[in-house]
Short mmCIF file of C-alpha atoms in Angstrom, two decimals:
data_model
loop_
_atom_site.label_atom_id
_atom_site.label_comp_id
_atom_site.label_asym_id
_atom_site.label_seq_id
_atom_site.Cartn_x
_atom_site.Cartn_y
_atom_site.Cartn_z
CA LYS G 133 8.34 -39.62 86.46
CA GLN G 134 11.58 -37.55 86.27
CA ASN G 135 10.57 -35.92 82.89
CA VAL G 136 7.23 -34.68 84.66
CA GLU G 137 9.31 -33.53 87.80
CA ASP G 138 11.59 -31.57 85.46
CA LEU G 139 8.54 -29.81 84.18
CA GLY G 140 7.66 -28.61 88.26
CA GLY G 141 5.02 -31.29 88.15
CA SER G 142 4.81 -34.76 90.33
CA VAL G 143 3.45 -38.07 89.73
CA ALA G 144 1.34 -40.08 92.71
CA VAL G 145 0.97 -43.46 92.22
CA SER G 146 -1.61 -45.52 94.35
CA SER G 147 -2.75 -48.63 94.62
CA GLU G 148 -5.86 -50.55 96.09
CA ALA G 149 -6.15 -54.30 96.19
CA GLY G 150 -9.20 -54.92 94.21
CA ARG G 151 -10.22 -51.52 92.66
CA GLY G 152 -6.98 -50.95 90.78
CA THR G 153 -4.36 -48.56 90.17
CA ARG G 154 -4.88 -44.62 90.03
CA VAL G 155 -2.12 -42.41 88.69
CA ARG G 156 -2.21 -38.44 89.15
CA ILE G 157 -0.01 -35.97 87.01
CA LYS G 158 0.54 -32.64 88.51
CA LEU G 159 1.84 -30.23 86.00
CA PRO G 160 2.33 -26.22 87.00
CA LEU G 161 -0.68 -24.50 84.76
CA THR G 162 2.62 -22.04 83.62
CA LEU G 163 2.72 -24.78 80.96
CA ALA G 164 -0.32 -24.02 80.18
CA VAL G 165 0.38 -20.37 78.70
CA VAL G 166 2.13 -20.26 75.05
CA ASP G 167 3.38 -17.55 72.60
CA GLY G 168 1.03 -16.88 69.90
CA GLN G 169 0.59 -15.18 66.81
CA ILE G 170 -2.82 -13.53 66.32
CA VAL G 171 -4.23 -13.79 62.94
CA GLN G 172 -7.56 -12.94 61.48
CA VAL G 173 -10.01 -14.39 59.11
CA GLY G 174 -13.12 -11.94 58.25
CA HIS G 175 -14.10 -10.88 61.66
CA GLN G 176 -13.11 -13.52 63.82
CA VAL G 177 -9.52 -14.28 65.39
CA TYR G 178 -7.45 -17.25 66.02
CA VAL G 179 -3.92 -17.81 67.95
CA LEU G 180 -1.41 -20.07 66.35
CA PRO G 181 1.43 -21.25 68.55
CA LEU G 182 4.41 -19.31 67.80
CA ALA G 183 6.77 -22.26 68.17
CA ALA G 184 4.78 -23.75 65.13
CA ILE G 185 5.14 -21.00 62.79
CA VAL G 186 7.92 -21.27 60.19
CA GLU G 187 7.24 -18.33 58.41
CA SER G 188 4.72 -15.96 57.06
CA VAL G 189 4.60 -14.55 52.93
CA ARG G 190 2.34 -13.31 50.70
CA PRO G 191 1.38 -16.05 47.84
CA LEU G 192 2.42 -14.73 44.25
CA PRO G 193 -0.03 -14.39 42.11
CA GLY G 194 -0.52 -17.68 40.11
CA SER G 195 1.07 -20.10 43.10
CA VAL G 196 -2.14 -21.06 44.12
CA LEU G 197 -2.88 -24.65 42.75
CA THR G 198 -6.03 -26.77 42.79
CA ILE G 199 -5.12 -30.52 42.31
CA GLU G 200 -8.71 -32.17 41.70
CA GLY G 201 -9.08 -34.95 44.85
CA ALA G 202 -6.61 -33.44 46.60
CA GLY G 203 -7.18 -29.75 47.43
CA GLU G 204 -5.11 -26.84 47.32
CA LEU G 205 -1.46 -26.59 47.07
CA VAL G 206 0.76 -22.78 47.28
CA MET G 207 4.18 -22.40 46.03
CA VAL G 208 6.68 -21.00 48.51
CA GLY G 209 9.96 -20.23 47.06
CA GLU G 210 10.81 -23.79 45.81
CA THR G 211 8.30 -25.55 48.19
CA THR G 212 5.08 -26.75 47.36
CA LEU G 213 2.91 -27.19 50.61
CA PRO G 214 -0.85 -28.19 51.29
CA LEU G 215 -2.42 -25.31 51.33
CA LEU G 216 -6.21 -24.93 54.03
CA ARG G 217 -8.01 -21.80 53.84
CA LEU G 218 -9.02 -21.43 57.53
CA GLY G 219 -11.76 -19.36 56.55
CA ARG G 220 -13.59 -22.07 54.72
CA LEU G 221 -12.40 -24.77 57.11
CA PHE G 222 -14.20 -22.87 60.29
CA GLY G 223 -16.87 -21.16 57.73
CA VAL G 224 -16.12 -17.99 58.08
CA GLU G 225 -16.09 -15.44 55.29
CA PRO G 226 -12.40 -13.68 54.31
CA ARG G 227 -12.39 -10.54 53.52
CA SER G 228 -11.20 -11.85 49.88
CA GLU G 229 -11.55 -15.26 47.85
CA ASN G 230 -8.38 -14.48 46.35
CA PRO G 231 -5.17 -15.57 48.18
CA THR G 232 -3.09 -13.04 46.86
CA ALA G 233 -5.16 -10.36 48.88
CA GLY G 234 -4.13 -12.72 52.02
CA LEU G 235 -0.80 -14.10 54.28
CA VAL G 236 0.12 -17.82 54.26
CA VAL G 237 1.20 -18.73 57.63
CA ILE G 238 3.56 -22.07 57.07
CA VAL G 239 3.48 -24.26 60.02
CA GLU G 240 4.92 -27.16 61.08
CA HIS G 241 4.17 -30.12 63.02
CA GLU G 242 5.81 -33.45 63.36
CA GLU G 243 8.23 -32.44 60.23
CA ARG G 244 5.59 -32.10 57.87
CA GLN G 245 4.37 -28.31 56.68
CA THR G 246 0.92 -27.00 56.15
CA ALA G 247 0.38 -23.24 54.65
CA LEU G 248 -2.72 -21.52 56.29
CA LEU G 249 -4.61 -18.88 54.48
CA VAL G 250 -5.09 -16.25 56.71
CA ASP G 251 -6.86 -12.18 55.92
CA GLY G 252 -3.80 -11.00 58.62
CA LEU G 253 -1.53 -11.10 61.40
CA LEU G 254 -2.56 -8.51 64.31
CA GLY G 255 0.09 -9.28 67.19
CA GLN G 256 1.22 -11.67 69.48
CA GLN G 257 0.23 -12.36 72.48
CA GLN G 258 1.01 -15.01 75.70
CA VAL G 259 -2.35 -17.18 76.08
CA VAL G 260 -3.90 -19.70 78.56
CA ILE G 261 -4.68 -22.97 76.69
CA LYS G 262 -7.48 -25.14 77.49
CA SER G 263 -8.67 -28.28 76.53
CA LEU G 264 -11.99 -27.61 75.14
CA GLU G 265 -12.27 -31.61 73.84
CA THR G 266 -15.51 -32.65 76.46
CA HIS G 267 -17.15 -29.49 75.24
CA PHE G 268 -16.61 -29.40 71.43
CA ARG G 269 -16.88 -31.84 68.66
CA LYS G 270 -13.49 -32.82 67.13
CA VAL G 271 -12.67 -30.33 63.96
CA GLU G 272 -11.19 -32.23 61.00
CA ALA G 273 -7.40 -31.33 60.37
CA ILE G 274 -6.96 -29.04 63.41
CA ALA G 275 -5.02 -30.86 66.47
#
């Protein structure tokens, strides 16, 4: 309860015999606004949370490896990372299939890093996050 209140929200608990307990958590709308990096793949744009981005780099020739049964990996400096091509993931035609023509955005979640291949960076913007899970199916590899 204290954590929610520290964020400017509130928690209300009500119980009714024979009917159960109701817990209502209210959070301010401003919590749904995040700073984002706008990226482009083909003619589509996507927003990545700025807080999750470690760095953005252009992959070097020969730095992308394909491992049978494991997908693609990219070498960034001394680190090998799994590579996800956002175009393939979302069924969007990228400007080029050549990874060195695009950019790799390295994101981190729960101490694990992944490289996302995009065509380019378009800028930064604050965006409002709204849950779409009731309207759309779960997309593999996206949380």
